[in-house]
mmCIF file of C-alpha atoms in Angstrom:
data_model
loop_
_atom_site.group_PDB
_atom_site.id
_atom_site.type_symbol
_atom_site.label_atom_id
_atom_site.label_comp_id
_atom_site.label_asym_id
_atom_site.label_seq_id
_atom_site.Cartn_x
_atom_site.Cartn_y
_atom_site.Cartn_z
ATOM 1 C CA MET A 1 -12.355 -24.213 -27.080
ATOM 2 C CA TRP A 2 -12.116 -20.408 -26.833
ATOM 3 C CA LYS A 3 -12.739 -20.540 -23.046
ATOM 4 C CA SER A 4 -9.962 -23.131 -22.659
ATOM 5 C CA ARG A 5 -7.517 -21.083 -24.697
ATOM 6 C CA SER A 6 -8.532 -17.945 -22.807
ATOM 7 C CA PHE A 7 -7.840 -19.644 -19.522
ATOM 8 C CA GLU A 8 -4.471 -20.826 -20.705
ATOM 9 C CA ALA A 9 -3.557 -17.298 -21.799
ATOM 10 C CA PHE A 10 -4.762 -15.938 -18.504
ATOM 11 C CA THR A 11 -2.554 -18.422 -16.617
ATOM 12 C CA SER A 12 0.494 -17.652 -18.835
ATOM 13 C CA LEU A 13 -0.003 -13.911 -18.438
ATOM 14 C CA HIS A 14 -0.130 -14.056 -14.670
ATOM 15 C CA LEU A 15 2.845 -16.403 -14.429
ATOM 16 C CA GLY A 16 4.796 -13.817 -16.400
ATOM 17 C CA LEU A 17 3.576 -10.966 -14.169
ATOM 18 C CA VAL A 18 4.846 -12.677 -11.025
ATOM 19 C CA ALA A 19 8.120 -13.725 -12.653
ATOM 20 C CA PRO A 20 11.242 -11.673 -11.836
ATOM 21 C CA LEU A 21 11.465 -10.018 -15.242
ATOM 22 C CA PRO A 22 13.216 -6.651 -15.672
ATOM 23 C CA ARG A 23 10.544 -5.600 -18.213
ATOM 24 C CA LYS A 24 7.173 -7.306 -18.326
ATOM 25 C CA SER A 25 6.171 -6.788 -21.913
ATOM 26 C CA LEU A 26 4.104 -9.366 -23.737
ATOM 27 C CA PRO A 27 7.055 -10.649 -25.821
ATOM 28 C CA ALA A 28 9.155 -11.045 -22.654
ATOM 29 C CA ILE A 29 6.381 -12.834 -20.816
ATOM 30 C CA ALA A 30 5.688 -15.159 -23.773
ATOM 31 C CA LYS A 31 9.333 -16.097 -23.922
ATOM 32 C CA THR A 32 9.519 -16.763 -20.188
ATOM 33 C CA VAL A 33 6.446 -19.029 -20.063
ATOM 34 C CA GLY A 34 7.459 -20.968 -23.169
ATOM 35 C CA LEU A 35 5.069 -19.576 -25.819
ATOM 36 C CA PRO A 36 6.307 -19.389 -29.439
ATOM 37 C CA ASN A 37 5.243 -15.700 -29.609
ATOM 38 C CA ASP A 38 3.061 -13.152 -27.828
ATOM 39 C CA GLN A 39 0.088 -13.303 -30.247
ATOM 40 C CA VAL A 40 -2.088 -15.425 -27.904
ATOM 41 C CA LEU A 41 -1.500 -13.039 -25.028
ATOM 42 C CA HIS A 42 -2.177 -10.001 -27.202
ATOM 43 C CA HIS A 43 -5.421 -11.627 -28.442
ATOM 44 C CA PHE A 44 -6.454 -12.469 -24.889
ATOM 45 C CA LEU A 45 -5.971 -8.866 -23.718
ATOM 46 C CA THR A 46 -7.837 -7.334 -26.647
ATOM 47 C CA HIS A 47 -10.652 -9.867 -27.271
ATOM 48 C CA SER A 48 -11.185 -11.830 -24.058
ATOM 49 C CA PRO A 49 -14.890 -12.332 -23.254
ATOM 50 C CA TRP A 50 -14.146 -12.134 -19.481
ATOM 51 C CA GLN A 51 -15.323 -9.038 -17.672
ATOM 52 C CA VAL A 52 -12.836 -7.372 -15.283
ATOM 53 C CA GLY A 53 -15.521 -6.566 -12.712
ATOM 54 C CA ALA A 54 -16.850 -10.081 -12.602
ATOM 55 C CA LEU A 55 -13.329 -11.558 -12.297
ATOM 56 C CA ARG A 56 -12.442 -9.120 -9.509
ATOM 57 C CA TYR A 57 -15.717 -10.045 -7.679
ATOM 58 C CA GLN A 58 -14.898 -13.771 -7.894
ATOM 59 C CA ARG A 59 -11.324 -13.258 -6.763
ATOM 60 C CA LEU A 60 -12.318 -11.159 -3.714
ATOM 61 C CA SER A 61 -15.090 -13.651 -2.853
ATOM 62 C CA LEU A 62 -12.553 -16.494 -2.874
ATOM 63 C CA ILE A 63 -10.211 -14.499 -0.574
ATOM 64 C CA LEU A 64 -13.061 -13.874 1.869
ATOM 65 C CA GLU A 65 -13.924 -17.598 1.796
ATOM 66 C CA GLN A 66 -10.325 -18.553 2.578
ATOM 67 C CA ILE A 67 -9.774 -16.075 5.465
ATOM 68 C CA GLN A 68 -13.060 -17.132 7.047
ATOM 69 C CA GLY A 69 -14.027 -13.793 8.576
ATOM 70 C CA GLN A 70 -10.602 -13.000 10.089
ATOM 71 C CA SER A 71 -9.493 -9.398 10.208
ATOM 72 C CA VAL A 72 -6.470 -8.567 8.086
ATOM 73 C CA VAL A 73 -3.875 -5.763 8.044
ATOM 74 C CA LEU A 74 -4.469 -3.406 5.164
ATOM 75 C CA VAL A 75 -1.341 -1.968 3.447
ATOM 76 C CA LEU A 76 -1.703 0.988 1.080
ATOM 77 C CA ASP A 77 0.949 1.934 -1.377
ATOM 78 C CA ASP A 78 1.102 3.779 -4.714
ATOM 79 C CA THR A 79 3.325 2.228 -7.327
ATOM 80 C CA GLY A 80 4.500 3.544 -10.691
ATOM 81 C CA ASP A 81 5.852 2.051 -13.915
ATOM 82 C CA ARG A 82 8.001 4.064 -16.299
ATOM 83 C CA LYS A 83 6.845 4.203 -19.941
ATOM 84 C CA LYS A 84 8.599 5.974 -22.748
ATOM 85 C CA GLU A 85 5.526 6.841 -24.821
ATOM 86 C CA LYS A 86 2.191 8.424 -23.995
ATOM 87 C CA THR A 87 -0.127 6.301 -26.183
ATOM 88 C CA THR A 88 -1.186 4.286 -23.148
ATOM 89 C CA ASP A 89 -4.092 5.854 -21.216
ATOM 90 C CA TYR A 90 -3.081 7.975 -18.194
ATOM 91 C CA VAL A 91 0.653 7.870 -18.843
ATOM 92 C CA ASP A 92 2.223 11.261 -18.016
ATOM 93 C CA ARG A 93 5.229 12.878 -16.357
ATOM 94 C CA GLN A 94 4.633 12.378 -12.663
ATOM 95 C CA TYR A 95 6.315 11.235 -9.500
ATOM 96 C CA ILE A 96 7.213 7.513 -9.763
ATOM 97 C CA GLY A 97 7.838 6.141 -6.283
ATOM 98 C CA ASN A 98 9.706 3.105 -7.538
ATOM 99 C CA VAL A 99 12.483 5.269 -8.975
ATOM 100 C CA GLY A 100 12.137 8.150 -6.541
ATOM 101 C CA LYS A 101 11.744 10.958 -9.053
ATOM 102 C CA VAL A 102 9.443 12.522 -11.644
ATOM 103 C CA ASP A 103 9.441 10.488 -14.835
ATOM 104 C CA ASN A 104 7.134 9.448 -17.665
ATOM 105 C CA GLY A 105 4.891 6.591 -16.508
ATOM 106 C CA MET A 106 1.687 5.307 -14.993
ATOM 107 C CA VAL A 107 0.816 5.293 -11.287
ATOM 108 C CA SER A 108 -1.691 3.271 -9.361
ATOM 109 C CA VAL A 109 -2.895 3.144 -5.724
ATOM 110 C CA ASN A 110 -2.781 -0.408 -4.441
ATOM 111 C CA ALA A 111 -4.235 -2.210 -1.401
ATOM 112 C CA TYR A 112 -2.742 -5.426 -0.052
ATOM 113 C CA GLY A 113 -3.934 -7.693 2.771
ATOM 114 C CA VAL A 114 -1.590 -9.253 5.295
ATOM 115 C CA LEU A 115 -2.654 -12.278 7.393
ATOM 116 C CA ASP A 116 -0.061 -14.089 9.400
ATOM 117 C CA ASP A 117 2.816 -14.732 6.906
ATOM 118 C CA LEU A 118 0.693 -14.239 3.792
ATOM 119 C CA THR A 119 0.493 -11.093 1.731
ATOM 120 C CA PHE A 120 -2.102 -10.890 -1.037
ATOM 121 C CA PRO A 121 -3.412 -8.199 -3.462
ATOM 122 C CA LEU A 122 -6.875 -6.778 -2.853
ATOM 123 C CA LEU A 123 -7.679 -3.837 -5.093
ATOM 124 C CA PHE A 124 -5.931 -1.151 -7.140
ATOM 125 C CA LYS A 125 -7.031 1.988 -8.939
ATOM 126 C CA VAL A 126 -5.131 3.795 -11.659
ATOM 127 C CA PHE A 127 -4.294 7.420 -10.872
ATOM 128 C CA LYS A 128 -5.473 9.623 -13.742
ATOM 129 C CA PRO A 129 -3.469 12.913 -14.121
ATOM 130 C CA ARG A 130 -5.555 15.974 -14.948
ATOM 131 C CA ARG A 131 -3.806 16.445 -18.272
ATOM 132 C CA ARG A 132 -4.733 12.875 -19.380
ATOM 133 C CA LEU A 133 -8.368 12.769 -18.329
ATOM 134 C CA LYS A 134 -10.945 11.503 -20.819
ATOM 135 C CA ALA A 135 -14.290 13.211 -21.276
ATOM 136 C CA GLU A 136 -16.064 10.722 -18.999
ATOM 137 C CA ASP A 137 -13.409 10.899 -16.263
ATOM 138 C CA VAL A 138 -13.636 12.693 -12.956
ATOM 139 C CA TYR A 139 -10.343 13.723 -11.411
ATOM 140 C CA GLN A 140 -9.534 12.084 -8.090
ATOM 141 C CA THR A 141 -6.389 12.425 -5.999
ATOM 142 C CA LYS A 142 -4.398 9.425 -4.842
ATOM 143 C CA LEU A 143 -5.775 9.964 -1.290
ATOM 144 C CA GLN A 144 -9.368 9.983 -2.693
ATOM 145 C CA LEU A 145 -8.665 6.772 -4.543
ATOM 146 C CA ALA A 146 -7.265 5.184 -1.350
ATOM 147 C CA GLU A 147 -10.441 6.218 0.571
ATOM 148 C CA LYS A 148 -12.579 4.722 -2.183
ATOM 149 C CA ILE A 149 -10.606 1.459 -2.092
ATOM 150 C CA ILE A 150 -11.096 1.149 1.694
ATOM 151 C CA GLN A 151 -14.791 1.843 1.471
ATOM 152 C CA GLU A 152 -15.316 -0.673 -1.354
ATOM 153 C CA LEU A 153 -13.451 -3.387 0.580
ATOM 154 C CA LEU A 154 -15.468 -2.691 3.706
ATOM 155 C CA ASP A 155 -18.675 -2.832 1.727
ATOM 156 C CA PHE A 156 -17.508 -6.123 0.185
ATOM 157 C CA GLY A 157 -17.203 -7.633 3.695
ATOM 158 C CA PHE A 158 -13.526 -7.316 4.674
ATOM 159 C CA HIS A 159 -12.533 -6.469 8.229
ATOM 160 C CA PHE A 160 -9.316 -4.607 8.957
ATOM 161 C CA SER A 161 -7.392 -4.763 12.236
ATOM 162 C CA LEU A 162 -4.944 -2.055 11.158
ATOM 163 C CA VAL A 163 -4.062 0.253 8.189
ATOM 164 C CA LEU A 164 -0.414 0.830 7.234
ATOM 165 C CA ALA A 165 0.920 3.364 4.774
ATOM 166 C CA ASP A 166 3.886 5.657 4.048
ATOM 167 C CA SER A 167 4.271 9.329 4.744
ATOM 168 C CA PHE A 168 2.242 10.426 1.738
ATOM 169 C CA TYR A 169 -0.820 9.126 3.544
ATOM 170 C CA GLY A 170 0.495 9.811 7.065
ATOM 171 C CA GLU A 171 0.967 13.525 6.319
ATOM 172 C CA SER A 172 -2.751 13.903 5.233
ATOM 173 C CA HIS A 173 -4.917 14.826 8.276
ATOM 174 C CA PRO A 174 -8.118 14.548 6.210
ATOM 175 C CA PHE A 175 -7.224 11.039 5.178
ATOM 176 C CA LEU A 176 -6.404 10.054 8.796
ATOM 177 C CA GLY A 177 -9.649 11.646 9.822
ATOM 178 C CA VAL A 178 -11.483 9.297 7.460
ATOM 179 C CA LEU A 179 -9.765 6.283 9.056
ATOM 180 C CA ASP A 180 -10.777 7.557 12.469
ATOM 181 C CA GLU A 181 -14.396 8.014 11.376
ATOM 182 C CA LEU A 182 -14.373 4.373 10.155
ATOM 183 C CA LYS A 183 -12.786 3.373 13.501
ATOM 184 C CA LEU A 184 -9.823 1.763 11.758
ATOM 185 C CA PRO A 185 -6.577 1.702 13.775
ATOM 186 C CA TRP A 186 -3.561 2.895 11.808
ATOM 187 C CA ILE A 187 0.218 3.310 11.859
ATOM 188 C CA MET A 188 1.682 5.773 9.303
ATOM 189 C CA ALA A 189 5.129 6.981 8.391
ATOM 190 C CA ILE A 190 5.737 10.664 8.794
ATOM 191 C CA ARG A 191 8.652 12.953 7.827
ATOM 192 C CA SER A 192 11.126 14.074 10.439
ATOM 193 C CA ASN A 193 9.980 17.716 10.004
ATOM 194 C CA HIS A 194 6.274 16.755 10.464
ATOM 195 C CA ASP A 195 4.347 19.602 12.191
ATOM 196 C CA VAL A 196 2.630 18.771 15.480
ATOM 197 C CA TRP A 197 0.300 21.089 17.396
ATOM 198 C CA MET A 198 1.445 21.579 20.982
ATOM 199 C CA PRO A 199 -0.233 23.293 23.949
ATOM 200 C CA LYS A 200 1.253 26.758 24.779
ATOM 201 C CA GLU A 201 4.489 26.556 26.690
ATOM 202 C CA ALA A 202 4.504 22.752 26.563
ATOM 203 C CA GLU A 203 7.792 20.868 26.219
ATOM 204 C CA ILE A 204 8.765 17.897 24.108
ATOM 205 C CA SER A 205 9.785 14.820 26.073
ATOM 206 C CA TYR A 206 11.251 11.509 24.975
ATOM 207 C CA SER A 207 10.862 8.041 26.432
ATOM 208 C CA ALA A 208 13.884 5.828 27.023
ATOM 209 C CA TRP A 209 14.879 3.730 24.062
ATOM 210 C CA GLN A 210 13.303 0.326 24.260
ATOM 211 C CA ALA A 211 14.848 -2.663 22.456
ATOM 212 C CA PHE A 212 12.604 -5.182 20.800
ATOM 213 C CA GLU A 213 13.006 -8.133 18.417
ATOM 214 C CA ARG A 214 11.824 -7.262 14.956
ATOM 215 C CA VAL A 215 10.273 -10.480 13.531
ATOM 216 C CA PHE A 216 10.469 -10.786 9.784
ATOM 217 C CA ALA A 217 8.160 -12.780 7.512
ATOM 218 C CA ASN A 218 10.763 -15.575 7.095
ATOM 219 C CA GLY A 219 10.946 -16.029 10.883
ATOM 220 C CA GLU A 220 14.296 -14.286 11.314
ATOM 221 C CA THR A 221 14.676 -11.647 13.976
ATOM 222 C CA GLN A 222 16.860 -8.532 14.469
ATOM 223 C CA THR A 223 17.101 -6.173 17.392
ATOM 224 C CA ARG A 224 15.481 -2.801 16.814
ATOM 225 C CA TYR A 225 14.875 0.177 19.083
ATOM 226 C CA ILE A 226 11.856 2.352 19.579
ATOM 227 C CA GLN A 227 11.320 5.690 21.357
ATOM 228 C CA GLU A 228 8.115 7.597 21.955
ATOM 229 C CA ILE A 229 8.042 11.370 21.445
ATOM 230 C CA VAL A 230 5.552 13.276 23.514
ATOM 231 C CA PHE A 231 4.562 16.760 22.422
ATOM 232 C CA GLY A 232 3.561 18.340 25.667
ATOM 233 C CA GLN A 233 1.118 15.618 26.604
ATOM 234 C CA ARG A 234 0.142 12.263 25.187
ATOM 235 C CA PHE A 235 -2.858 12.374 22.802
ATOM 236 C CA GLU A 236 -4.668 9.618 20.909
ATOM 237 C CA TRP A 237 -2.351 10.206 17.974
ATOM 238 C CA ARG A 238 1.131 9.081 19.204
ATOM 239 C CA TYR A 239 4.579 9.605 17.729
ATOM 240 C CA TRP A 240 7.509 7.193 17.590
ATOM 241 C CA THR A 241 11.048 6.826 16.246
ATOM 242 C CA LEU A 242 12.166 3.383 15.083
ATOM 243 C CA THR A 243 15.826 2.664 14.389
ATOM 244 C CA SER A 244 18.504 0.019 14.110
ATOM 245 C CA ASP A 245 20.956 2.137 16.129
ATOM 246 C CA PRO A 246 19.702 4.678 18.733
ATOM 247 C CA THR A 247 23.136 6.335 18.871
ATOM 248 C CA LEU A 248 23.877 6.912 15.197
ATOM 249 C CA LEU A 249 20.247 6.948 13.872
ATOM 250 C CA PRO A 250 21.275 5.744 10.381
ATOM 251 C CA VAL A 251 19.215 7.440 7.660
ATOM 252 C CA ASN A 252 18.482 4.146 5.846
ATOM 253 C CA SER A 253 17.216 2.304 8.960
ATOM 254 C CA THR A 254 15.500 5.022 10.976
ATOM 255 C CA TRP A 255 11.788 5.854 10.661
ATOM 256 C CA MET A 256 9.357 8.314 12.197
ATOM 257 C CA VAL A 257 5.855 6.929 12.605
ATOM 258 C CA MET A 258 2.548 8.115 13.971
ATOM 259 C CA SER A 259 -0.112 5.779 15.390
ATOM 260 C CA HIS A 260 -3.719 5.636 16.476
ATOM 261 C CA TRP A 261 -3.705 2.227 18.067
ATOM 262 C CA SER A 262 -5.612 1.489 21.194
ATOM 263 C CA ALA A 263 -4.611 -2.127 21.883
ATOM 264 C CA GLU A 264 -3.877 -3.037 25.465
ATOM 265 C CA GLN A 265 -0.618 -4.771 24.606
ATOM 266 C CA ASP A 266 2.750 -3.065 25.071
ATOM 267 C CA GLN A 267 2.510 -0.391 22.363
ATOM 268 C CA ALA A 268 6.234 0.030 21.788
ATOM 269 C CA GLU A 269 6.959 -3.531 20.642
ATOM 270 C CA PHE A 270 3.696 -3.867 18.747
ATOM 271 C CA ILE A 271 4.178 -0.619 16.930
ATOM 272 C CA GLY A 272 7.653 -1.659 15.888
ATOM 273 C CA ASN A 273 6.635 -5.028 14.528
ATOM 274 C CA LEU A 274 3.265 -4.017 13.091
ATOM 275 C CA TYR A 275 4.743 -1.116 11.104
ATOM 276 C CA GLY A 276 7.357 -3.483 9.747
ATOM 277 C CA LEU A 277 4.565 -5.426 7.981
ATOM 278 C CA ARG A 278 4.381 -2.527 5.459
ATOM 279 C CA THR A 279 7.657 -3.615 3.848
#
């Protein structure tokens, strides 16, 4: 009986988590899924006999079984949730990417898989600020957590055709070096003022803008433009500008990206569409 009720609570909780709720508290989730109150959810979270590690192992095993050895695109992202109080472990004033500023909340580093038109969660790790560490904790940066996630997924048996992430990861040469050591191709966002080493007296050159059809997950397409920037000479790490308008370069639809992608296909169009998978 307890296992049956535990499974029902598990199902209700996850239905609430994927529901478009402005605030995913237990009372709000209970109301959304039709429960009389949140007591069953609270009891499940505090007294469930299920082990997180065992459940995670089973979930990842089922994903591997479903994708049948296919390589997937790995998307890394850190996400934050604002919280008013600090009673919850690891809540602190820190940068919350969702709101674009420093605020009180919790942050996690998340890994998602993309295969064809499917996106699915893989692993996440909570970032633990130095000021909120427990006695048994060891401080790890978000980049170190991302490296650990990648290694754990590789050890589990996943294969990655590409790694995508925003400029927080793209601006870290040590992190990109780890990806290169693992022989994982990557496309990363970078800031427009990103520093690039150039040979002495070398000049920056720009390719002609190339139009391509950006294909979205729902099948719709829009024309986008891509230009390669060459700093003196072309290296293995290559640099690109993506935009919806090569004349105006609108801030909200123009991106700088860096790639280490050795596919034989036309790099410009592939870079444009592959990086778009991150969103």
